[in-house]
mmCIF file of C-alpha atoms and ligand atoms in Angstrom:
data_model
loop_
_atom_site.group_PDB
_atom_site.id
_atom_site.type_symbol
_atom_site.label_atom_id
_atom_site.label_comp_id
_atom_site.label_asym_id
_atom_site.label_seq_id
_atom_site.Cartn_x
_atom_site.Cartn_y
_atom_site.Cartn_z
ATOM 1 C CA MET F 9 0.073 -0.001 -0.023
ATOM 2 C CA SER F 10 1.976 3.033 -1.211
ATOM 3 C CA ALA F 11 1.523 5.935 1.109
ATOM 4 C CA GLY F 12 -0.232 3.464 3.314
ATOM 5 C CA LEU F 13 -3.275 3.658 0.979
ATOM 6 C CA PRO F 14 -4.914 0.592 -0.614
ATOM 7 C CA GLU F 15 -5.024 0.191 -4.386
ATOM 8 C CA ILE F 16 -8.499 0.346 -6.095
ATOM 9 C CA ASN F 17 -9.366 -2.615 -8.368
ATOM 10 C CA ALA F 18 -9.922 -0.215 -11.372
ATOM 11 C CA ALA F 19 -10.728 -2.897 -13.894
ATOM 12 C CA LEU F 20 -13.533 -4.336 -11.632
ATOM 13 C CA LEU F 21 -14.869 -0.841 -10.851
ATOM 14 C CA GLN F 22 -15.089 -0.079 -14.475
ATOM 15 C CA LYS F 23 -16.696 -3.452 -15.266
ATOM 16 C CA ARG F 24 -19.377 -2.697 -12.610
ATOM 17 C CA ILE F 25 -20.073 0.801 -14.050
ATOM 18 C CA ASP F 26 -20.518 -0.756 -17.535
ATOM 19 C CA GLU F 27 -22.839 -3.495 -16.116
ATOM 20 C CA LEU F 28 -24.910 -0.889 -14.326
ATOM 21 C CA ALA F 29 -25.138 1.176 -17.414
ATOM 22 C CA LEU F 30 -26.931 -1.673 -19.180
ATOM 23 C CA ILE F 31 -29.813 -1.419 -16.662
ATOM 24 C CA THR F 32 -31.647 1.434 -18.357
ATOM 25 C CA GLU F 33 -34.953 2.372 -19.857
ATOM 26 C CA ALA F 34 -33.169 4.036 -22.854
ATOM 27 C CA PRO F 35 -31.152 2.216 -25.569
ATOM 28 C CA PRO F 36 -27.362 2.281 -24.602
ATOM 29 C CA PRO F 37 -25.140 4.274 -24.572
ATOM 30 C CA ALA F 38 -27.908 6.567 -23.096
ATOM 31 C CA VAL F 39 -28.821 5.764 -19.566
ATOM 32 C CA THR F 40 -32.271 6.500 -18.081
ATOM 33 C CA ARG F 41 -33.355 5.276 -14.604
ATOM 34 C CA VAL F 42 -36.117 7.398 -13.198
ATOM 35 C CA LEU F 43 -37.318 7.046 -9.607
ATOM 36 C CA PHE F 44 -39.046 3.788 -9.023
ATOM 37 C CA SER F 45 -39.050 2.715 -12.604
ATOM 38 C CA ASP F 46 -38.295 -0.863 -13.444
ATOM 39 C CA ALA F 47 -34.745 0.135 -14.386
ATOM 40 C CA ASP F 48 -34.295 2.167 -11.261
ATOM 41 C CA LEU F 49 -35.360 -0.818 -9.045
ATOM 42 C CA ARG F 50 -33.183 -3.229 -11.096
ATOM 43 C CA GLY F 51 -30.262 -0.824 -10.663
ATOM 44 C CA ARG F 52 -30.843 -0.717 -6.884
ATOM 45 C CA ASP F 53 -30.891 -4.646 -6.677
ATOM 46 C CA TYR F 54 -27.648 -4.724 -8.664
ATOM 47 C CA VAL F 55 -25.875 -2.487 -6.199
ATOM 48 C CA ALA F 56 -27.524 -4.230 -3.237
ATOM 49 C CA GLY F 57 -26.134 -7.590 -4.449
ATOM 50 C CA LEU F 58 -22.594 -6.197 -4.638
ATOM 51 C CA CYS F 59 -22.887 -4.672 -1.232
ATOM 52 C CA ARG F 60 -24.062 -8.080 0.249
ATOM 53 C CA SER F 61 -21.100 -9.834 -1.438
ATOM 54 C CA ALA F 62 -18.759 -7.326 0.261
ATOM 55 C CA GLY F 63 -20.278 -8.429 3.598
ATOM 56 C CA LEU F 64 -22.041 -5.107 4.279
ATOM 57 C CA SER F 65 -25.250 -5.081 6.299
ATOM 58 C CA LEU F 66 -28.129 -3.579 4.219
ATOM 59 C CA ARG F 67 -31.038 -1.326 5.219
ATOM 60 C CA VAL F 68 -33.600 0.273 3.063
ATOM 61 C CA ASP F 69 -35.812 3.140 4.394
ATOM 62 C CA ALA F 70 -39.379 4.086 3.701
ATOM 63 C CA VAL F 71 -38.591 6.162 0.595
ATOM 64 C CA GLY F 72 -35.991 3.859 -0.832
ATOM 65 C CA ASN F 73 -32.714 5.332 0.450
ATOM 66 C CA MET F 74 -30.366 2.262 0.751
ATOM 67 C CA PHE F 75 -27.600 1.987 3.415
ATOM 68 C CA ALA F 76 -24.678 -0.594 3.288
ATOM 69 C CA ARG F 77 -22.807 -0.684 6.540
ATOM 70 C CA TRP F 78 -19.287 -1.964 7.292
ATOM 71 C CA ALA F 79 -19.492 -2.362 11.162
ATOM 72 C CA GLY F 80 -16.511 -0.673 12.955
ATOM 73 C CA SER F 81 -15.057 -1.664 16.305
ATOM 74 C CA ALA F 82 -17.193 1.039 17.878
ATOM 75 C CA PRO F 83 -20.514 0.459 16.287
ATOM 76 C CA GLU F 84 -22.323 2.462 18.864
ATOM 77 C CA ILE F 85 -20.834 5.842 17.792
ATOM 78 C CA PRO F 86 -21.780 7.841 14.782
ATOM 79 C CA ALA F 87 -20.587 6.231 11.556
ATOM 80 C CA VAL F 88 -18.776 7.885 8.624
ATOM 81 C CA ALA F 89 -20.822 7.958 5.362
ATOM 82 C CA THR F 90 -20.213 8.105 1.699
ATOM 83 C CA GLY F 91 -22.421 7.534 -1.342
ATOM 84 C CA SER F 92 -24.358 9.047 -4.159
ATOM 85 C CA HIS F 93 -27.275 8.153 -6.422
ATOM 86 C CA THR F 94 -27.999 5.593 -9.235
ATOM 87 C CA ASP F 95 -31.092 7.319 -10.667
ATOM 88 C CA ALA F 96 -30.579 9.013 -13.969
ATOM 89 C CA ILE F 97 -32.473 11.655 -15.950
ATOM 90 C CA PRO F 98 -33.618 10.724 -19.492
ATOM 91 C CA ASN F 99 -30.969 10.460 -22.096
ATOM 92 C CA ALA F 100 -28.105 10.667 -19.411
ATOM 93 C CA GLY F 101 -24.701 9.166 -19.162
ATOM 94 C CA LYS F 102 -23.308 6.257 -17.068
ATOM 95 C CA TYR F 103 -21.088 8.176 -14.508
ATOM 96 C CA ASP F 104 -23.301 10.843 -12.815
ATOM 97 C CA GLY F 105 -23.933 9.496 -9.398
ATOM 98 C CA VAL F 106 -22.693 6.018 -10.189
ATOM 99 C CA VAL F 107 -19.119 6.979 -9.702
ATOM 100 C CA GLY F 108 -19.938 7.714 -5.986
ATOM 101 C CA VAL F 109 -21.879 4.683 -5.323
ATOM 102 C CA LEU F 110 -19.646 2.063 -7.112
ATOM 103 C CA GLY F 111 -16.536 4.154 -6.250
ATOM 104 C CA GLY F 112 -17.623 4.212 -2.635
ATOM 105 C CA LEU F 113 -18.039 0.490 -2.665
ATOM 106 C CA ALA F 114 -14.660 -0.035 -4.305
ATOM 107 C CA ALA F 115 -13.102 2.171 -1.631
ATOM 108 C CA ILE F 116 -14.635 0.049 1.139
ATOM 109 C CA GLU F 117 -13.549 -3.204 -0.537
ATOM 110 C CA ALA F 118 -10.038 -1.890 -0.918
ATOM 111 C CA LEU F 119 -9.807 -1.007 2.767
ATOM 112 C CA GLN F 120 -11.198 -4.515 3.602
ATOM 113 C CA GLU F 121 -8.718 -6.206 1.378
ATOM 114 C CA ALA F 122 -5.943 -4.184 2.888
ATOM 115 C CA GLY F 123 -6.836 -5.447 6.364
ATOM 116 C CA PHE F 124 -8.018 -1.992 7.567
ATOM 117 C CA GLN F 125 -10.160 -2.093 10.689
ATOM 118 C CA PRO F 126 -12.549 0.887 11.079
ATOM 119 C CA MET F 127 -13.382 2.214 14.419
ATOM 120 C CA ARG F 128 -16.431 4.183 13.332
ATOM 121 C CA SER F 129 -18.598 2.165 11.016
ATOM 122 C CA ILE F 130 -18.351 3.135 7.354
ATOM 123 C CA GLU F 131 -21.696 3.349 5.592
ATOM 124 C CA LEU F 132 -22.347 3.534 1.822
ATOM 125 C CA VAL F 133 -25.541 5.386 1.064
ATOM 126 C CA VAL F 134 -27.519 5.037 -2.175
ATOM 127 C CA PHE F 135 -29.898 8.049 -2.065
ATOM 128 C CA THR F 136 -33.277 7.781 -3.615
ATOM 129 C CA ALA F 137 -34.258 10.284 -6.451
ATOM 130 C CA GLU F 138 -31.381 12.675 -6.541
ATOM 131 C CA GLU F 139 -32.754 13.607 -9.932
ATOM 132 C CA PRO F 140 -35.992 15.715 -10.125
ATOM 133 C CA THR F 141 -37.411 13.846 -13.066
ATOM 134 C CA ARG F 142 -40.260 11.978 -11.545
ATOM 135 C CA PHE F 143 -41.772 14.561 -9.154
ATOM 136 C CA GLY F 144 -39.873 17.760 -10.253
ATOM 137 C CA ILE F 145 -38.015 18.035 -6.990
ATOM 138 C CA GLY F 146 -34.320 16.939 -6.709
ATOM 139 C CA CYS F 147 -32.527 15.239 -3.719
ATOM 140 C CA LEU F 148 -35.797 13.745 -2.547
ATOM 141 C CA GLY F 149 -34.141 11.117 -0.436
ATOM 142 C CA SER F 150 -31.321 13.172 1.085
ATOM 143 C CA ARG F 151 -33.840 16.005 1.620
ATOM 144 C CA MET F 152 -35.912 13.694 3.631
ATOM 145 C CA LEU F 153 -32.937 12.194 5.599
ATOM 146 C CA ALA F 154 -32.027 15.847 6.587
ATOM 147 C CA GLY F 155 -35.630 16.578 7.584
ATOM 148 C CA ALA F 156 -35.641 19.389 4.947
ATOM 149 C CA ILE F 157 -39.129 18.890 3.617
ATOM 150 C CA ALA F 158 -42.517 18.838 5.162
ATOM 151 C CA LEU F 159 -44.122 15.293 4.932
ATOM 152 C CA GLU F 160 -47.431 16.642 3.711
ATOM 153 C CA LYS F 161 -45.463 18.148 0.732
ATOM 154 C CA ILE F 162 -44.034 14.613 0.158
ATOM 155 C CA ARG F 163 -47.479 13.088 0.365
ATOM 156 C CA GLY F 164 -48.845 15.573 -2.103
ATOM 157 C CA LEU F 165 -46.211 14.752 -4.747
ATOM 158 C CA ARG F 166 -47.723 13.479 -8.059
ATOM 159 C CA ASP F 167 -45.860 12.745 -11.216
ATOM 160 C CA ALA F 168 -46.914 13.542 -14.874
ATOM 161 C CA ASP F 169 -49.454 10.442 -14.690
ATOM 162 C CA ASN F 170 -50.861 11.747 -11.479
ATOM 163 C CA THR F 171 -49.413 8.831 -9.632
ATOM 164 C CA THR F 172 -48.383 9.700 -5.969
ATOM 165 C CA LEU F 173 -45.083 8.912 -4.225
ATOM 166 C CA GLU F 174 -47.176 6.847 -1.793
ATOM 167 C CA ALA F 175 -48.473 4.545 -4.574
ATOM 168 C CA LEU F 176 -45.016 4.192 -6.238
ATOM 169 C CA ARG F 177 -43.176 3.328 -3.076
ATOM 170 C CA GLY F 178 -45.852 0.900 -2.125
ATOM 171 C CA ARG F 179 -45.359 -0.878 -5.528
ATOM 172 C CA ALA F 180 -41.556 -1.011 -4.610
ATOM 173 C CA GLY F 181 -42.523 -2.703 -1.412
ATOM 174 C CA LEU F 182 -41.660 0.183 0.818
ATOM 175 C CA ASP F 183 -44.423 0.538 3.356
ATOM 176 C CA GLU F 184 -42.771 1.880 6.498
ATOM 177 C CA ALA F 185 -44.030 5.258 7.717
ATOM 178 C CA LEU F 186 -42.296 8.258 6.035
ATOM 179 C CA GLU F 187 -41.751 9.747 9.577
ATOM 180 C CA SER F 188 -39.112 7.145 10.061
ATOM 181 C CA VAL F 189 -36.820 8.529 7.235
ATOM 182 C CA ALA F 190 -35.308 11.658 8.870
ATOM 183 C CA LEU F 191 -31.962 10.775 10.552
ATOM 184 C CA PRO F 192 -31.643 11.488 14.275
ATOM 185 C CA GLU F 193 -29.241 14.251 15.263
ATOM 186 C CA GLY F 194 -25.564 13.251 15.064
ATOM 187 C CA PHE F 195 -26.343 10.029 13.131
ATOM 188 C CA TYR F 196 -23.189 10.419 11.000
ATOM 189 C CA SER F 197 -19.859 12.020 11.989
ATOM 190 C CA ALA F 198 -18.976 13.006 8.445
ATOM 191 C CA PHE F 199 -20.024 12.506 4.859
ATOM 192 C CA VAL F 200 -17.782 12.443 1.690
ATOM 193 C CA GLU F 201 -19.248 11.979 -1.849
ATOM 194 C CA LEU F 202 -17.236 11.127 -4.901
ATOM 195 C CA HIS F 203 -18.699 12.538 -8.192
ATOM 196 C CA ILE F 204 -17.712 13.560 -11.636
ATOM 197 C CA GLU F 205 -17.277 17.298 -12.011
ATOM 198 C CA GLN F 206 -19.915 17.670 -14.617
ATOM 199 C CA GLY F 207 -17.891 20.703 -15.853
ATOM 200 C CA PRO F 208 -14.648 21.115 -17.784
ATOM 201 C CA ILE F 209 -12.325 22.796 -15.268
ATOM 202 C CA LEU F 210 -10.317 19.758 -13.873
ATOM 203 C CA GLU F 211 -9.736 18.511 -17.385
ATOM 204 C CA LYS F 212 -8.617 21.868 -18.676
ATOM 205 C CA GLU F 213 -6.345 22.352 -15.670
ATOM 206 C CA HIS F 214 -5.025 18.753 -15.945
ATOM 207 C CA ILE F 215 -5.860 18.283 -12.175
ATOM 208 C CA PRO F 216 -7.136 14.888 -11.182
ATOM 209 C CA ILE F 217 -8.787 15.763 -7.828
ATOM 210 C CA GLY F 218 -11.286 18.584 -7.029
ATOM 211 C CA VAL F 219 -12.336 19.253 -3.419
ATOM 212 C CA VAL F 220 -15.717 20.983 -3.276
ATOM 213 C CA GLN F 221 -16.043 24.031 -1.014
ATOM 214 C CA ALA F 222 -19.393 25.120 -1.991
ATOM 215 C CA ILE F 223 -22.467 23.650 -3.722
ATOM 216 C CA ALA F 224 -24.890 25.993 -5.532
ATOM 217 C CA GLY F 225 -28.434 26.354 -4.024
ATOM 218 C CA PRO F 226 -31.040 25.066 -6.419
ATOM 219 C CA SER F 227 -34.487 26.452 -6.901
ATOM 220 C CA ALA F 228 -37.281 25.309 -9.237
ATOM 221 C CA TYR F 229 -40.523 26.881 -10.391
ATOM 222 C CA ARG F 230 -43.608 25.643 -12.234
ATOM 223 C CA VAL F 231 -45.178 28.304 -14.364
ATOM 224 C CA ARG F 232 -48.662 27.920 -15.862
ATOM 225 C CA ILE F 233 -49.619 30.402 -18.720
ATOM 226 C CA THR F 234 -53.187 30.585 -19.823
ATOM 227 C CA GLY F 235 -54.247 32.398 -22.903
ATOM 228 C CA GLU F 236 -57.062 31.921 -25.447
ATOM 229 C CA GLY F 237 -57.010 29.137 -27.989
ATOM 230 C CA GLY F 238 -58.746 29.074 -31.222
ATOM 231 C CA HIS F 239 -58.548 28.350 -34.942
ATOM 232 C CA ALA F 240 -55.156 28.837 -36.501
ATOM 233 C CA GLY F 241 -56.782 30.637 -39.479
ATOM 234 C CA ALA F 242 -59.808 32.315 -38.210
ATOM 235 C CA VAL F 243 -58.328 34.121 -35.205
ATOM 236 C CA LEU F 244 -56.554 37.099 -36.647
ATOM 237 C CA MET F 245 -53.107 37.881 -35.363
ATOM 238 C CA PRO F 246 -53.955 41.139 -33.446
ATOM 239 C CA TRP F 247 -56.729 39.194 -31.583
ATOM 240 C CA ARG F 248 -54.606 36.494 -30.255
ATOM 241 C CA HIS F 249 -53.605 35.536 -26.757
ATOM 242 C CA ASP F 250 -51.059 32.873 -27.632
ATOM 243 C CA ALA F 251 -49.812 31.101 -24.449
ATOM 244 C CA SER F 252 -46.853 29.483 -26.290
ATOM 245 C CA LEU F 253 -45.518 32.825 -27.509
ATOM 246 C CA ALA F 254 -45.776 34.210 -24.033
ATOM 247 C CA ALA F 255 -43.897 31.231 -22.774
ATOM 248 C CA ALA F 256 -41.229 31.785 -25.483
ATOM 249 C CA GLU F 257 -40.791 35.404 -24.374
ATOM 250 C CA LEU F 258 -40.641 34.305 -20.653
ATOM 251 C CA ALA F 259 -37.995 31.765 -21.408
ATOM 252 C CA LEU F 260 -35.775 34.431 -23.111
ATOM 253 C CA ALA F 261 -36.387 36.659 -20.143
ATOM 254 C CA VAL F 262 -35.287 33.840 -17.678
ATOM 255 C CA GLU F 263 -31.960 33.703 -19.745
ATOM 256 C CA LYS F 264 -31.662 37.443 -19.663
ATOM 257 C CA ALA F 265 -32.251 37.620 -15.915
ATOM 258 C CA ALA F 266 -29.538 35.042 -15.179
ATOM 259 C CA LEU F 267 -26.956 36.919 -17.303
ATOM 260 C CA ALA F 268 -27.958 40.204 -15.484
ATOM 261 C CA SER F 269 -27.812 38.733 -11.854
ATOM 262 C CA GLY F 270 -24.275 40.046 -11.350
ATOM 263 C CA SER F 271 -22.780 36.555 -10.563
ATOM 264 C CA PRO F 272 -21.119 34.190 -13.063
ATOM 265 C CA ASP F 273 -22.625 31.351 -10.963
ATOM 266 C CA THR F 274 -26.264 32.216 -11.679
ATOM 267 C CA GLY F 275 -27.661 29.389 -13.834
ATOM 268 C CA ALA F 276 -31.256 29.443 -15.232
ATOM 269 C CA THR F 277 -32.882 26.970 -17.531
ATOM 270 C CA THR F 278 -36.290 26.507 -18.931
ATOM 271 C CA GLY F 279 -35.832 22.861 -19.398
ATOM 272 C CA LYS F 280 -39.485 21.578 -19.424
ATOM 273 C CA TRP F 281 -42.151 22.748 -21.736
ATOM 274 C CA GLU F 282 -45.682 21.490 -22.353
ATOM 275 C CA ILE F 283 -48.031 23.308 -24.950
ATOM 276 C CA PHE F 284 -51.736 22.590 -25.005
ATOM 277 C CA PRO F 285 -53.444 21.489 -27.216
ATOM 278 C CA ASN F 286 -50.122 21.082 -29.180
ATOM 279 C CA ALA F 287 -52.024 20.821 -32.534
ATOM 280 C CA ILE F 288 -50.605 22.511 -35.630
ATOM 281 C CA ASN F 289 -53.786 24.436 -36.520
ATOM 282 C CA SER F 290 -54.811 25.451 -33.069
ATOM 283 C CA VAL F 291 -53.621 28.563 -31.207
ATOM 284 C CA PRO F 292 -51.953 27.267 -27.992
ATOM 285 C CA CYS F 293 -54.286 28.190 -25.080
ATOM 286 C CA GLU F 294 -52.035 26.911 -22.329
ATOM 287 C CA ALA F 295 -48.293 26.499 -21.699
ATOM 288 C CA LEU F 296 -46.585 24.831 -18.741
ATOM 289 C CA LEU F 297 -42.923 25.686 -18.079
ATOM 290 C CA GLU F 298 -40.533 24.326 -15.413
ATOM 291 C CA ILE F 299 -37.617 26.683 -14.594
ATOM 292 C CA ASP F 300 -34.366 25.546 -12.869
ATOM 293 C CA LEU F 301 -32.645 28.645 -11.222
ATOM 294 C CA ARG F 302 -29.428 28.097 -9.093
ATOM 295 C CA ASP F 303 -26.568 30.012 -7.707
ATOM 296 C CA THR F 304 -23.830 29.778 -5.097
ATOM 297 C CA CYS F 305 -25.038 33.175 -3.671
ATOM 298 C CA LEU F 306 -28.564 33.447 -2.533
ATOM 299 C CA GLU F 307 -28.575 37.313 -3.141
ATOM 300 C CA THR F 308 -27.856 37.045 -6.827
ATOM 301 C CA ARG F 309 -30.181 34.158 -7.162
ATOM 302 C CA GLU F 310 -32.957 36.317 -5.786
ATOM 303 C CA ARG F 311 -32.079 39.238 -8.014
ATOM 304 C CA ALA F 312 -32.385 36.996 -11.095
ATOM 305 C CA LEU F 313 -35.779 35.763 -9.754
ATOM 306 C CA THR F 314 -37.022 39.335 -9.213
ATOM 307 C CA LEU F 315 -36.029 40.195 -12.795
ATOM 308 C CA MET F 316 -37.899 37.027 -14.067
ATOM 309 C CA ARG F 317 -41.095 37.923 -12.155
ATOM 310 C CA SER F 318 -41.262 41.383 -13.347
ATOM 311 C CA ALA F 319 -40.653 40.301 -16.919
ATOM 312 C CA SER F 320 -43.365 37.766 -16.452
ATOM 313 C CA ASP F 321 -45.897 40.412 -15.292
ATOM 314 C CA GLU F 322 -45.113 42.715 -18.209
ATOM 315 C CA ILE F 323 -45.498 39.888 -20.707
ATOM 316 C CA ALA F 324 -48.779 38.873 -19.061
ATOM 317 C CA ALA F 325 -50.256 42.369 -19.254
ATOM 318 C CA ARG F 326 -49.133 42.952 -22.838
ATOM 319 C CA ARG F 327 -50.205 39.672 -24.132
ATOM 320 C CA GLY F 328 -53.452 39.432 -22.208
ATOM 321 C CA VAL F 329 -52.517 36.085 -20.701
ATOM 322 C CA LYS F 330 -52.591 34.773 -17.102
ATOM 323 C CA VAL F 331 -49.271 33.648 -15.669
ATOM 324 C CA VAL F 332 -49.195 31.695 -12.311
ATOM 325 C CA TRP F 333 -45.894 30.862 -10.643
ATOM 326 C CA ASP F 334 -45.505 27.962 -8.190
ATOM 327 C CA GLU F 335 -42.364 27.317 -6.274
ATOM 328 C CA ILE F 336 -41.287 23.682 -6.279
ATOM 329 C CA ASN F 337 -38.220 24.175 -4.133
ATOM 330 C CA ALA F 338 -35.786 26.956 -3.207
ATOM 331 C CA ASP F 339 -32.775 25.706 -1.198
ATOM 332 C CA PRO F 340 -29.742 27.543 0.214
ATOM 333 C CA PRO F 341 -26.286 26.709 -1.043
ATOM 334 C CA ALA F 342 -23.948 24.580 1.220
ATOM 335 C CA ASP F 343 -20.379 24.889 2.201
ATOM 336 C CA GLY F 344 -17.786 22.110 2.375
ATOM 337 C CA ASP F 345 -16.478 21.262 5.803
ATOM 338 C CA ALA F 346 -12.922 22.732 6.182
ATOM 339 C CA LYS F 347 -11.480 19.812 8.190
ATOM 340 C CA THR F 348 -12.777 17.165 5.834
ATOM 341 C CA MET F 349 -11.657 19.149 2.809
ATOM 342 C CA ALA F 350 -8.256 19.403 4.320
ATOM 343 C CA MET F 351 -8.186 15.666 5.091
ATOM 344 C CA ALA F 352 -9.101 14.754 1.428
ATOM 345 C CA GLU F 353 -6.386 17.134 0.188
ATOM 346 C CA ASP F 354 -3.852 15.569 2.478
ATOM 347 C CA VAL F 355 -4.639 12.104 1.284
ATOM 348 C CA ALA F 356 -4.448 13.182 -2.278
ATOM 349 C CA GLY F 357 -1.043 14.768 -1.536
ATOM 350 C CA LYS F 358 0.199 11.562 -0.114
ATOM 351 C CA LEU F 359 -0.704 9.922 -3.420
ATOM 352 C CA ASP F 360 0.988 12.746 -5.394
ATOM 353 C CA LEU F 361 -2.345 13.769 -6.815
ATOM 354 C CA ALA F 362 -2.805 17.584 -7.446
ATOM 355 C CA THR F 363 -6.106 19.017 -6.095
ATOM 356 C CA MET F 364 -7.940 22.278 -6.524
ATOM 357 C CA ARG F 365 -10.835 23.744 -4.526
ATOM 358 C CA MET F 366 -14.018 24.100 -6.452
ATOM 359 C CA VAL F 367 -17.567 25.281 -6.495
ATOM 360 C CA SER F 368 -20.085 22.754 -7.664
ATOM 361 C CA ARG F 369 -22.801 24.343 -9.897
ATOM 362 C CA ALA F 370 -24.547 21.056 -10.092
ATOM 363 C CA TYR F 371 -26.413 20.108 -6.896
ATOM 364 C CA HIS F 372 -25.811 16.759 -5.189
ATOM 365 C CA ASP F 373 -27.090 14.852 -2.146
ATOM 366 C CA SER F 374 -24.149 16.481 -0.283
ATOM 367 C CA LEU F 375 -26.230 19.647 -0.415
ATOM 368 C CA PHE F 376 -28.473 18.121 2.196
ATOM 369 C CA MET F 377 -26.023 15.900 3.968
ATOM 370 C CA ALA F 378 -24.130 19.124 4.859
ATOM 371 C CA ARG F 379 -27.116 19.756 7.030
ATOM 372 C CA VAL F 380 -26.629 16.380 8.778
ATOM 373 C CA CYS F 381 -22.898 16.395 9.363
ATOM 374 C CA PRO F 382 -19.525 17.844 8.167
ATOM 375 C CA THR F 383 -19.500 17.186 4.438
ATOM 376 C CA THR F 384 -17.344 17.610 1.379
ATOM 377 C CA MET F 385 -17.169 16.102 -2.170
ATOM 378 C CA ILE F 386 -14.259 14.688 -4.216
ATOM 379 C CA PHE F 387 -14.547 15.640 -7.872
ATOM 380 C CA ILE F 388 -12.800 13.883 -10.779
ATOM 381 C CA PRO F 389 -12.508 15.130 -14.293
ATOM 382 C CA CYS F 390 -15.029 14.212 -16.906
ATOM 383 C CA ARG F 391 -14.313 14.619 -20.740
ATOM 384 C CA HIS F 392 -15.205 18.056 -22.127
ATOM 385 C CA GLY F 393 -17.235 18.444 -18.898
ATOM 386 C CA PHE F 394 -20.093 16.684 -20.579
ATOM 387 C CA SER F 395 -22.852 15.332 -18.281
ATOM 388 C CA HIS F 396 -26.644 14.621 -18.443
ATOM 389 C CA ARG F 397 -25.884 13.246 -21.981
ATOM 390 C CA PRO F 398 -24.762 9.855 -23.305
ATOM 391 C CA GLU F 399 -21.284 11.238 -24.215
ATOM 392 C CA GLU F 400 -20.522 11.572 -20.501
ATOM 393 C CA PHE F 401 -17.115 9.944 -19.906
ATOM 394 C CA SER F 402 -14.606 9.722 -17.138
ATOM 395 C CA ASP F 403 -11.248 8.048 -17.584
ATOM 396 C CA PRO F 404 -10.992 4.809 -15.426
ATOM 397 C CA ALA F 405 -7.568 5.909 -14.119
ATOM 398 C CA HIS F 406 -9.290 9.137 -12.833
ATOM 399 C CA ILE F 407 -12.192 7.206 -11.296
ATOM 400 C CA ALA F 408 -9.787 4.817 -9.494
ATOM 401 C CA ALA F 409 -7.743 7.838 -8.246
ATOM 402 C CA GLY F 410 -10.808 9.436 -6.887
ATOM 403 C CA ALA F 411 -11.880 6.154 -5.170
ATOM 404 C CA ARG F 412 -8.455 5.926 -3.662
ATOM 405 C CA VAL F 413 -8.565 9.441 -2.205
ATOM 406 C CA LEU F 414 -12.001 8.571 -0.850
ATOM 407 C CA ALA F 415 -10.798 5.266 0.700
ATOM 408 C CA GLY F 416 -7.898 7.165 2.492
ATOM 409 C CA THR F 417 -10.366 9.960 3.598
ATOM 410 C CA LEU F 418 -12.855 7.432 4.987
ATOM 411 C CA ALA F 419 -10.149 5.520 6.733
ATOM 412 C CA ARG F 420 -8.902 8.660 8.446
ATOM 413 C CA LEU F 421 -12.407 9.798 9.316
ATOM 414 C CA SER F 422 -13.250 6.410 10.748
ATOM 415 C CA HIS F 423 -10.484 6.850 13.271
ATOM 416 C CA GLU F 424 -11.340 10.370 14.135
ATOM 417 C CA PRO F 425 -12.236 10.642 17.862
HETATM 418 O O1 HGY R 17 -29.362 19.104 -11.663
HETATM 419 C C1 HGY R 17 -28.361 18.747 -10.975
HETATM 420 O O2 HGY R 17 -27.487 19.581 -10.610
HETATM 421 C C2 HGY R 17 -28.120 17.329 -10.486
HETATM 422 O O3 HGY R 17 -27.462 16.726 -11.539
HETATM 423 N N1 HGY R 17 -29.372 16.698 -10.193
HETATM 424 MN MN1 MN R 18 -27.419 14.639 -12.337
HETATM 425 MN MN1 MN R 19 -25.250 13.511 -9.717
#
């Protein structure tokens, strides 16, 4: 073990990433595993099987978060946790989330094989629904673990087919009370998540390890625009109240507001559009938009939102349409824990791996785990920064290096008093 740190079985880790990628609703190389879909459930089973073979004890909570624990010599004190997610948005890649789950397992197995004996137990967490695809809200599982969402809001969640979370989790055989999900105070002593950067910086700088000092705070809004429909020929242009054109103007205003926020970290996307009746010869009477707005700074995020809302009011008045905004979620940013960041940097240094401190503009389960315990993330490069697309790629050597730094960090944290 050079630098006293175990080697990762990089080939086995890559093989598992490739195997999990074939459990998908979409034709490979795309990966799609939406919460509680057949692929999502099979993906969870695949990971659970690997965890059992590694001798970890498994627990699944009422909303599907999965916990695989390696008992330490002091099982009664708070454990150290790592993990990420295996769900994937439509037409995604095979590394987002998966690197943190399978890389976390590989780190535990490497420590086991090296004869390491943890004092604090080490627990791998597979968070349910990090992606917002099913219900429009991200980090559902980690949000609930942190007690960061009201249970009546959870019970009110419905997907596009009007299916409730309750019905879906019941079908997945999860019938414990939702009240049992939130973790008790002090349940974990620290959390470290391994993840691809989902941006181009590490690759550009030729740096193999990023240590995340801040995670952008996400917010999401559902906007319903109601105009007047009618015949595409008979309704003359000056008489129209076309909901889709109001939506188009609003989407451009969303982009303009993000660019005018005063912060380079403001990101705004109108990623979901539905037009009704969506017929070529009918003036659209309704438009439903979902807007994703995020920033590392709450103040500039709020500034962008204020600009969007005033543009929305102006468009509604000028076009004679009704615009209703519903907030889906609005979460504060999170900071990386200084001690845990320094520990990960020290481990990387012992492995002669250069590091850089980073901001994550993608959100992660770490955003909510930071409310539960000291948290940081370890980033690895991904090619051209591509993510949330089938071309997503991370070099097996980078994945193994990230898992090795994670193994060393978990080992240190497990012996922290
Ligand atoms: O959208 C995000 O930042 C994450 O990938 N769910
Ligand atoms: Mn993602
Ligand atoms: Mn992710």
